[in-house]
Short mmCIF file of C-alpha atoms and ligand atoms in Angstrom, two decimals:
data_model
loop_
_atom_site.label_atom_id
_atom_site.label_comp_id
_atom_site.label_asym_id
_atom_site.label_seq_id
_atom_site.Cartn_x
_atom_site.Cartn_y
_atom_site.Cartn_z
CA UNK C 1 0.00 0.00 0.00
CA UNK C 2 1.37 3.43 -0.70
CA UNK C 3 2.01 5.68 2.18
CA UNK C 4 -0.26 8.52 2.68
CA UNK C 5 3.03 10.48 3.03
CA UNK C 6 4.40 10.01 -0.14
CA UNK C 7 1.66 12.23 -1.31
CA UNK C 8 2.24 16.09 -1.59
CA UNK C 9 -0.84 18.98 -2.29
CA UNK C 10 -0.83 18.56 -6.02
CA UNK C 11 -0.76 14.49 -6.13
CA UNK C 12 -3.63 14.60 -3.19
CA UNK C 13 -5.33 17.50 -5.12
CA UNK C 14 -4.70 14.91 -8.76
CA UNK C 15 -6.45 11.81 -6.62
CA UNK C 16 -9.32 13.44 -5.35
CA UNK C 17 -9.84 14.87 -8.24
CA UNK C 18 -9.72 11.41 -10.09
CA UNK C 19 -12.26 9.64 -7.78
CA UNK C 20 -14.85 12.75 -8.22
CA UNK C 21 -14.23 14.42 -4.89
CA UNK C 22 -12.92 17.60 -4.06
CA UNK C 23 -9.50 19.65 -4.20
CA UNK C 24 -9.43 20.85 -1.04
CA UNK C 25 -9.63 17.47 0.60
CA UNK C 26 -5.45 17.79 0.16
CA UNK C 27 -5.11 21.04 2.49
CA UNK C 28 -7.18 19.31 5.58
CA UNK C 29 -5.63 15.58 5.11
CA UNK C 30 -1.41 17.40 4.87
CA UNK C 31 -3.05 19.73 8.18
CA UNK C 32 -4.10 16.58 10.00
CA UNK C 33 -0.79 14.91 8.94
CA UNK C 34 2.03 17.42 9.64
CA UNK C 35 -0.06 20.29 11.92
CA UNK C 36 -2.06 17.43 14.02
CA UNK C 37 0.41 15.21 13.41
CA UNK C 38 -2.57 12.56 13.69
CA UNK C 39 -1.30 8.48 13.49
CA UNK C 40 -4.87 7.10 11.86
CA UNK C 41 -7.21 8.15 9.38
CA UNK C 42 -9.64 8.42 11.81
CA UNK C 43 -8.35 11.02 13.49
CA UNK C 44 -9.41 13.40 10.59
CA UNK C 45 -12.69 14.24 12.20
CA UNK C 46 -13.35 17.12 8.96
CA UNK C 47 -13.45 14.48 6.14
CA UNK C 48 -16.54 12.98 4.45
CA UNK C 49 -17.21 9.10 5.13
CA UNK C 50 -16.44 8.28 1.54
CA UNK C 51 -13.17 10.26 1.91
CA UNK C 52 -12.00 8.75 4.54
CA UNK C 53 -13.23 5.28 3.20
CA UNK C 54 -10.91 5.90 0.27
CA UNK C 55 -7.81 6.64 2.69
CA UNK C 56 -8.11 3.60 4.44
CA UNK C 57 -8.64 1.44 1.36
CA UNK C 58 -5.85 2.58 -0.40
CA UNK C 59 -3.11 4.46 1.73
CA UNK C 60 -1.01 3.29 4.58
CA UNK C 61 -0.31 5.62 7.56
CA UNK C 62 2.22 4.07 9.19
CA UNK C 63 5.25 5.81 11.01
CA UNK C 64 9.04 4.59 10.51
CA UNK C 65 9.85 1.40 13.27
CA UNK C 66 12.01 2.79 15.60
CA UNK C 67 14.88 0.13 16.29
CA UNK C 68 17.51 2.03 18.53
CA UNK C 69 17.58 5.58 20.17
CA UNK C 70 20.67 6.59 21.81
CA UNK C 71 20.84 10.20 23.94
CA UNK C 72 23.98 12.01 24.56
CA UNK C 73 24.79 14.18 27.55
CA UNK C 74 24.60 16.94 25.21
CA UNK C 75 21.08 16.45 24.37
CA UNK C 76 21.76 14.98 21.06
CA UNK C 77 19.79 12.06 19.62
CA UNK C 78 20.69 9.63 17.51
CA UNK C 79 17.49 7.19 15.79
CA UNK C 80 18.06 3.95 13.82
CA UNK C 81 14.94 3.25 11.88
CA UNK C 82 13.97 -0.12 10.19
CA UNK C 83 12.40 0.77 6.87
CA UNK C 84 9.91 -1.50 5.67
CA UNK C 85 12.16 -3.65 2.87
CA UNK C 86 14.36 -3.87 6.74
CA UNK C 87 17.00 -2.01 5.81
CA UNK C 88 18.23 0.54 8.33
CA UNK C 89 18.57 4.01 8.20
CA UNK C 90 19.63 6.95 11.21
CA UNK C 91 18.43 10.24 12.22
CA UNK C 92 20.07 12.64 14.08
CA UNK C 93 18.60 15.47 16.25
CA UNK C 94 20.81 18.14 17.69
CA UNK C 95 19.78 20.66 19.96
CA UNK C 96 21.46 24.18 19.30
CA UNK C 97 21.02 27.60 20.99
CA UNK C 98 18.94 28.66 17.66
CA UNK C 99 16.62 25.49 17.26
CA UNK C 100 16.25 21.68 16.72
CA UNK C 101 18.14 20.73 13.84
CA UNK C 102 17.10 17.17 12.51
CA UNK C 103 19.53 15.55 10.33
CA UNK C 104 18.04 13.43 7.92
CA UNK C 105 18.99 10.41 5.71
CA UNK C 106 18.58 10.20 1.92
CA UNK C 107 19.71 7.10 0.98
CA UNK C 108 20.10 3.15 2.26
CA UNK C 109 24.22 3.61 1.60
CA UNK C 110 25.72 5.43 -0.40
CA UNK C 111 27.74 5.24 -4.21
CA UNK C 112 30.03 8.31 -3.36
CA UNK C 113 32.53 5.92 -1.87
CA UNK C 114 34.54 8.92 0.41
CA UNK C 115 37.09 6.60 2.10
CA UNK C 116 36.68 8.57 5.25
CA UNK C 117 32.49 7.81 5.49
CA UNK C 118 31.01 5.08 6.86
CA UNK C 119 28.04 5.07 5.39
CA UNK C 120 29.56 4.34 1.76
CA UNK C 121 30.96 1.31 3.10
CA UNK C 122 28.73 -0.98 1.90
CA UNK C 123 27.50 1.06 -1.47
CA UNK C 124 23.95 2.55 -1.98
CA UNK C 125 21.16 -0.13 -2.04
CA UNK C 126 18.57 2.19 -2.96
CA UNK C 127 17.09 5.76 -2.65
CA UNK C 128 14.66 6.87 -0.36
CA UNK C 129 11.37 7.73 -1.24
CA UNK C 130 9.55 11.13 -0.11
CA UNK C 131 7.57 9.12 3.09
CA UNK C 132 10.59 8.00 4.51
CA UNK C 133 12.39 11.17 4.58
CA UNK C 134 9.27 13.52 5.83
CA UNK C 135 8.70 10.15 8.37
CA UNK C 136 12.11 10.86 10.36
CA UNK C 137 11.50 14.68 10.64
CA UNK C 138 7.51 13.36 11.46
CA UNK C 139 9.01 11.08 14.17
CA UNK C 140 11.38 13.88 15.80
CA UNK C 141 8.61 15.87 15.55
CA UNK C 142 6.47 13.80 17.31
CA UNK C 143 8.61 13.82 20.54
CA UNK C 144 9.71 17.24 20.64
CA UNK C 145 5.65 18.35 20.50
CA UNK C 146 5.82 16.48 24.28
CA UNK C 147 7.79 18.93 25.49
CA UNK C 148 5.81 22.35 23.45
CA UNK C 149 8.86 22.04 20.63
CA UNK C 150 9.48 21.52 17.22
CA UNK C 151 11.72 20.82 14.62
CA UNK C 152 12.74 24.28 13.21
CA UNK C 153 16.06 23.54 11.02
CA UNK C 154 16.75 20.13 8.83
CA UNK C 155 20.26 19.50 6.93
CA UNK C 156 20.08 16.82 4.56
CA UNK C 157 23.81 15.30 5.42
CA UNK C 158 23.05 11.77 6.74
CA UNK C 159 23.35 8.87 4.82
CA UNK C 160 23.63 8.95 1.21
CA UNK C 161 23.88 11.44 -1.16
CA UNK C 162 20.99 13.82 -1.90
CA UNK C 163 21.52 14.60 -5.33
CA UNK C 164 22.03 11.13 -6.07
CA UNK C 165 17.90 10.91 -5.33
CA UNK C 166 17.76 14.61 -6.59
CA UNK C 167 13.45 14.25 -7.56
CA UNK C 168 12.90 12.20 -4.00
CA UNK C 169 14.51 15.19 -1.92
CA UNK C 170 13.51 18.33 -4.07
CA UNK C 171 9.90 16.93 -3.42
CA UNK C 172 10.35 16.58 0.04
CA UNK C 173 12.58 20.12 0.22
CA UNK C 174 8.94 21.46 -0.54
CA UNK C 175 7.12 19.51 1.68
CA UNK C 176 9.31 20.65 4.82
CA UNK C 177 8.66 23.84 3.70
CA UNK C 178 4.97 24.02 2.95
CA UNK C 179 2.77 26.53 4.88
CA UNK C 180 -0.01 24.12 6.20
CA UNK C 181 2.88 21.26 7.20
CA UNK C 182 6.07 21.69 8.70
CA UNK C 183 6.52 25.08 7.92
CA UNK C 184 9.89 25.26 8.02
CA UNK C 185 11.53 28.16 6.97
CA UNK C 186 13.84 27.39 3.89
CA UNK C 187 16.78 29.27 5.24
CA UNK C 188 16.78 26.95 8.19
CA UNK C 189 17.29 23.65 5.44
CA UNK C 190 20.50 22.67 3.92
CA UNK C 191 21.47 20.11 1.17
CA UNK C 192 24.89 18.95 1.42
CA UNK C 193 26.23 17.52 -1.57
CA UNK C 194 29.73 15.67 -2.19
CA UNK C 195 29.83 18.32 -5.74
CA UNK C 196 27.62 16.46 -8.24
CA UNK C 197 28.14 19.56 -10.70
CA UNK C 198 24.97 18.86 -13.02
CA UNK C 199 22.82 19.13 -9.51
CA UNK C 200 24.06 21.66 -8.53
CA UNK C 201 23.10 24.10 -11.57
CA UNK C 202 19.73 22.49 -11.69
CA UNK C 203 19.75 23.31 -7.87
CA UNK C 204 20.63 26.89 -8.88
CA UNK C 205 16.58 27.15 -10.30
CA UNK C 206 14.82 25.25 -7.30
CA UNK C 207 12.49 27.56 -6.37
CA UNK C 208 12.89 27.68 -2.40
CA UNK C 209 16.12 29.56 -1.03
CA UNK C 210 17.56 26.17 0.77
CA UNK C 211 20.97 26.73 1.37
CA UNK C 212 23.39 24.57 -0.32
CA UNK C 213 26.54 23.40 1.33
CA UNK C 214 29.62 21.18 -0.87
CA UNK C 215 32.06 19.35 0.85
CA UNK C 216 35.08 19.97 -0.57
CA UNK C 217 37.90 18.27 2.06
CA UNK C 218 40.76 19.14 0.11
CA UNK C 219 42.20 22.66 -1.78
CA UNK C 220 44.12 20.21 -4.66
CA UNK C 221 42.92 17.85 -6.94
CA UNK C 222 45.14 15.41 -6.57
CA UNK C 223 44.45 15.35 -2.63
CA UNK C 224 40.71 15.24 -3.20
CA UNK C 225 41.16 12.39 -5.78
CA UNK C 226 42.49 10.24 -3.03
CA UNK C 227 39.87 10.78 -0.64
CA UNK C 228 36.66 11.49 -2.59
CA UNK C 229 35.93 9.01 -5.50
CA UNK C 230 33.62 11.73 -6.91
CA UNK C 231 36.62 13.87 -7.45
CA UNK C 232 37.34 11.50 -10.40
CA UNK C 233 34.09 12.42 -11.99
CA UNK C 234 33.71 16.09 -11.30
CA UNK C 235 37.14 17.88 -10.51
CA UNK C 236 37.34 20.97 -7.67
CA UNK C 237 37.24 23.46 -10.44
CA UNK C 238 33.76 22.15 -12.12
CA UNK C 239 32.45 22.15 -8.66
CA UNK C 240 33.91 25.63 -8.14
CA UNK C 241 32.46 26.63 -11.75
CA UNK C 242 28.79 25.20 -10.67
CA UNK C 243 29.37 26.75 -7.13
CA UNK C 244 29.85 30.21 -8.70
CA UNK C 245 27.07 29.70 -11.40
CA UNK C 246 24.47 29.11 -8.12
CA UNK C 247 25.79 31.86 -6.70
CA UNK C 248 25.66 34.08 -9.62
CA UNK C 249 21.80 33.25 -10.09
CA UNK C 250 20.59 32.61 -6.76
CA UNK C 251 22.61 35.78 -4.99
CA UNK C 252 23.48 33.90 -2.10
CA UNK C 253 26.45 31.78 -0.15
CA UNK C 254 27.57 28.78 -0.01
CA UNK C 255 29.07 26.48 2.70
CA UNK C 256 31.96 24.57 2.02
CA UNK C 257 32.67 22.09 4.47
CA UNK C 258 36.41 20.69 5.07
CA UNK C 259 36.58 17.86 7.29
CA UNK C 260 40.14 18.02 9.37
CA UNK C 261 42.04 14.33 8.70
CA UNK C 262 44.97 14.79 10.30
CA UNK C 263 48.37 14.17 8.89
CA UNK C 264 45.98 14.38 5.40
CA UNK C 265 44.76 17.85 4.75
CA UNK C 266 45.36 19.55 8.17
CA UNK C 267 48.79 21.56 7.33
CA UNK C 268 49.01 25.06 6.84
CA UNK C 269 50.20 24.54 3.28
CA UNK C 270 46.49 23.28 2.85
CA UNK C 271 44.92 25.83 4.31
CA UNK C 272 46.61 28.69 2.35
CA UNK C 273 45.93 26.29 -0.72
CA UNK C 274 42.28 26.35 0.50
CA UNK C 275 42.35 30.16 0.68
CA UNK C 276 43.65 30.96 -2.45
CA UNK C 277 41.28 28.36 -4.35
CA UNK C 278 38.06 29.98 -3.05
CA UNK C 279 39.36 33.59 -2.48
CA UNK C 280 36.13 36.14 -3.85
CA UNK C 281 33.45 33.15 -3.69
CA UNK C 282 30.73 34.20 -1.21
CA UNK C 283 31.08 31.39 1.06
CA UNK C 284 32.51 30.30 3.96
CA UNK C 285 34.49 26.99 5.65
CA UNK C 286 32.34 25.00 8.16
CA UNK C 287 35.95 23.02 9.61
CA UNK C 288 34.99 19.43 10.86
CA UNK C 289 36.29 17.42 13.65
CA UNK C 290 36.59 13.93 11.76
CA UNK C 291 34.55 11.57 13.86
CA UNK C 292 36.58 8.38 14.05
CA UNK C 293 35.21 5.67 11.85
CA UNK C 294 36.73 2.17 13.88
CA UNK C 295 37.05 0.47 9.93
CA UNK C 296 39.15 3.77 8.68
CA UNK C 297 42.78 4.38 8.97
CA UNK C 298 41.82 8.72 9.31
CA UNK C 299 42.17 10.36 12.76
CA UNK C 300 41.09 13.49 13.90
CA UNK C 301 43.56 16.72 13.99
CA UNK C 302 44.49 18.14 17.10
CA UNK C 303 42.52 20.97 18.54
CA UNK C 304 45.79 23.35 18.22
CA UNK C 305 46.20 22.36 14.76
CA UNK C 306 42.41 23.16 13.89
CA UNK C 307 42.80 26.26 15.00
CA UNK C 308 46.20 26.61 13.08
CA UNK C 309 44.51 25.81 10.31
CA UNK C 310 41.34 28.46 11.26
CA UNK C 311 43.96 31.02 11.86
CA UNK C 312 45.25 30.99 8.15
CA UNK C 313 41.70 31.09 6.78
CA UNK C 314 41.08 33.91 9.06
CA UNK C 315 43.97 36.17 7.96
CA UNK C 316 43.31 35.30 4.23
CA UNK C 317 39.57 37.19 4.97
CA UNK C 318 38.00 33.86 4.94
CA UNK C 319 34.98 33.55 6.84
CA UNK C 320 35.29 30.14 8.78
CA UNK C 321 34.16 28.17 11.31
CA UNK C 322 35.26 25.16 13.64
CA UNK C 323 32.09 23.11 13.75
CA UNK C 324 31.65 22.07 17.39
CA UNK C 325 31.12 18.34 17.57
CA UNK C 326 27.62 16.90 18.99
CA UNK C 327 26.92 13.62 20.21
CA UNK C 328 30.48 12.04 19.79
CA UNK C 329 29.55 9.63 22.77
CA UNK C 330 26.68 7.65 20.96
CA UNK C 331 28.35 7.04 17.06
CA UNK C 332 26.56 10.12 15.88
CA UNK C 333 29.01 10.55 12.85
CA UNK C 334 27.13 9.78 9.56
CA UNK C 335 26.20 6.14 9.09
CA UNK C 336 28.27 4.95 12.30
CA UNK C 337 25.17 3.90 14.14
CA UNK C 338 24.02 1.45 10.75
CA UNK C 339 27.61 0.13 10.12
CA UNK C 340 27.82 -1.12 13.74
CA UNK C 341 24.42 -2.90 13.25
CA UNK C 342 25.21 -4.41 9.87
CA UNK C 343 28.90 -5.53 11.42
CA UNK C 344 26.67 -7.13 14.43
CA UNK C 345 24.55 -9.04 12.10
CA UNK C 346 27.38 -10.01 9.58
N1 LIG I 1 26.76 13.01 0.61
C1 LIG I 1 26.60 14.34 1.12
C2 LIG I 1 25.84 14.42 2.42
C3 LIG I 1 26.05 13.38 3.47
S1 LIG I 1 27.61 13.41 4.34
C4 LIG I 1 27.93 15.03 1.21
O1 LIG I 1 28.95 14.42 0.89
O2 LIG I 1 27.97 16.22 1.50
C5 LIG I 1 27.56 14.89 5.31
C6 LIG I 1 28.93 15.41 5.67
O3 LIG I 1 29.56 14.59 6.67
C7 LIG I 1 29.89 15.45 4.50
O4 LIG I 1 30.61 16.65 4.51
C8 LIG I 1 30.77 14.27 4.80
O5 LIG I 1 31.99 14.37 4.12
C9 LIG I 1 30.90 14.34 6.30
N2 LIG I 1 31.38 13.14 6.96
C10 LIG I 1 31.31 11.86 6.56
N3 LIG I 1 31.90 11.04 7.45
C11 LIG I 1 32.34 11.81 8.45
C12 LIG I 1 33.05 11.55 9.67
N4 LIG I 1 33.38 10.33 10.03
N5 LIG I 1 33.36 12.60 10.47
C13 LIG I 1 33.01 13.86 10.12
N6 LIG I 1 32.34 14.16 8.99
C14 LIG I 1 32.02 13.15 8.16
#
């Protein structure tokens, strides 16, 4: 059965149309299901019989299977979900000072094949639809409206990556965004993509102002080739090309994000390398603690050297940041929490 939440306005608006109902029947059943947050049909006290009749014949409203939820001292939560094929997928939710950010998963593995990641470890075994991303920000939702909260910012940087399931997450891009669901605010939503240059210029016309972040992880091509398998396909100045073509037609900024390996792309060589490459690009470095992956050979830089690294950014007028590291006692690095599970089983 297809989940009710694979549905947006226009595809609701399209079926009741089709069965000789009404249009606005979409706007009350997306209300009930991201404003009331309701878990059965039957909760939608405003529909007609035969409406509702039709629901429950042909839609499922089912919420992701929670398998594991870990909570760190910092408030962070980390959620492994078993989807219904029973592959396994994780959420994150961090709290900041600003809002609840929900980190969300795109894909069951991923193709990219960064040898830092765990999540490519295992490749990509398939996309996720629409319903199983809006489910994990449904879920978070769910237990944050306990305690009179919601989720007000979502980055798209779990598992997988986005723009490898480009249609699946523009869809539900719109659907976090739309005024009678989740409402949330497109400038609080960010993609992150490892630079898959034709996505990115289509990105460039998407319609909402999401904010777009690339990670980069190394100022050289030859660096970047060793560590990203994508470099192979789309080298740093394509992605630097697309990145300023976005920029050029959207009028905004971009994130690049640089993960610190150290010993790898931690000296200050790099980071003056890093400087010079995106000198006069509106953006600005979001610096990573690696998270320790147990299968990978990486470790993380020192906090001195971090902030060696910062410093050079700093005097070359980059704007930069060291991104302060949340929930590092429960495996909440990207696809830590699903390689531990799959090693368990294997
Ligand atoms: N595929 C997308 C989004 C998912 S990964 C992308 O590449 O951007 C989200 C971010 O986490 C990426 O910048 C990725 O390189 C980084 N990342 C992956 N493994 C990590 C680890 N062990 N520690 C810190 N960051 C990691």
């Amino acid at each position: 059965m297809t989940s009710i939440y694979e549905f947006d306005q226009k595809d609701l608006e399209n079926y009741f149309l089709s069965v000789g109902d009404k249009k606005f029947r979409a706007v009350q059943i997306l209300e009930w299901l991201y404003r009331h947050q309701v878990s059965s049909f039957d909760e939608m006290t405003n529909l007609s019989v035969k409406a509702s009749n039709l629901l429950k014949e042909k839609f499922s409203i089912e919420p992701l299977n929670l398998t594991l939820r870990q909570e760190s001292k910092d408030g962070t939560v980390k959620y492994l979900f078993t989807l219904e094929d029973g592959h396994l997928i994780e959420t994150v939710l961090m709290r900041h000072p600003y809002g609840n950010s929900v980190c969300v998963t795109s894909q069951v593995g991923c193709n990219m094949g960064c040898s830092f990641c765990a999540s490519g470890e295992l490749g990509k075994i398939r996309n996720l639809t629409h319903a199983e991303m809006v489910l994990q920000v449904l879920h978070v939702n769910r237990e944050l409206a306990k305690y009179n909260e919601r989720v007000t910012n979502v980055v798209v940087m779990g598992i997988g990556e986005p723009f490898d399931n480009y249609t699946n997450v523009i869809k539900f891009l719109r659907t976090l965004n739309y005024p009678k669901g989740f409402e949330i605010g497109a400038r609080h939503i960010t993609v992150s993509t490892c630079g898959i240059v034709p996505k990115i210029k289509e990105f460039a016309d998407f319609e909402l102002q999401v904010n777009l972040a690339i990670s980069l992880h190394a100022p050289n091509n030859e660096l970047r080739s060793k560590i990203m398998k994508i470099n192979n396909a789309y080298k740093i100045e394509e992605v630097l090309d697309a990145v300023k073509y976005y920029l050029e037609k959207t009028n905004r900024r971009v994130t690049f994000e640089y993960i610190l390996l150290k010993g790898v792309n931690d000296s200050v060589e790099c980071a003056n390398e890093l400087a010079r490459l995106i000198k006069g690009i509106n953006a600005y470095v979001n610096l990573i603690p690696y998270n320790p992956v147990s299968t990978k050979k990486y470790l993380q830089t020192s906090h001195d050297d971090s902030e060696r690294f910062f410093a050079v950014l700093h005097k070359n007028n980059i704007n930069a940041t060291i991104r302060i590291e949340h929930g590092n006692d429960i495996d909440a690095a990207c696809g830590q929490l699903r390689a531990k599970e799959l090693r368990k089983k294997a």
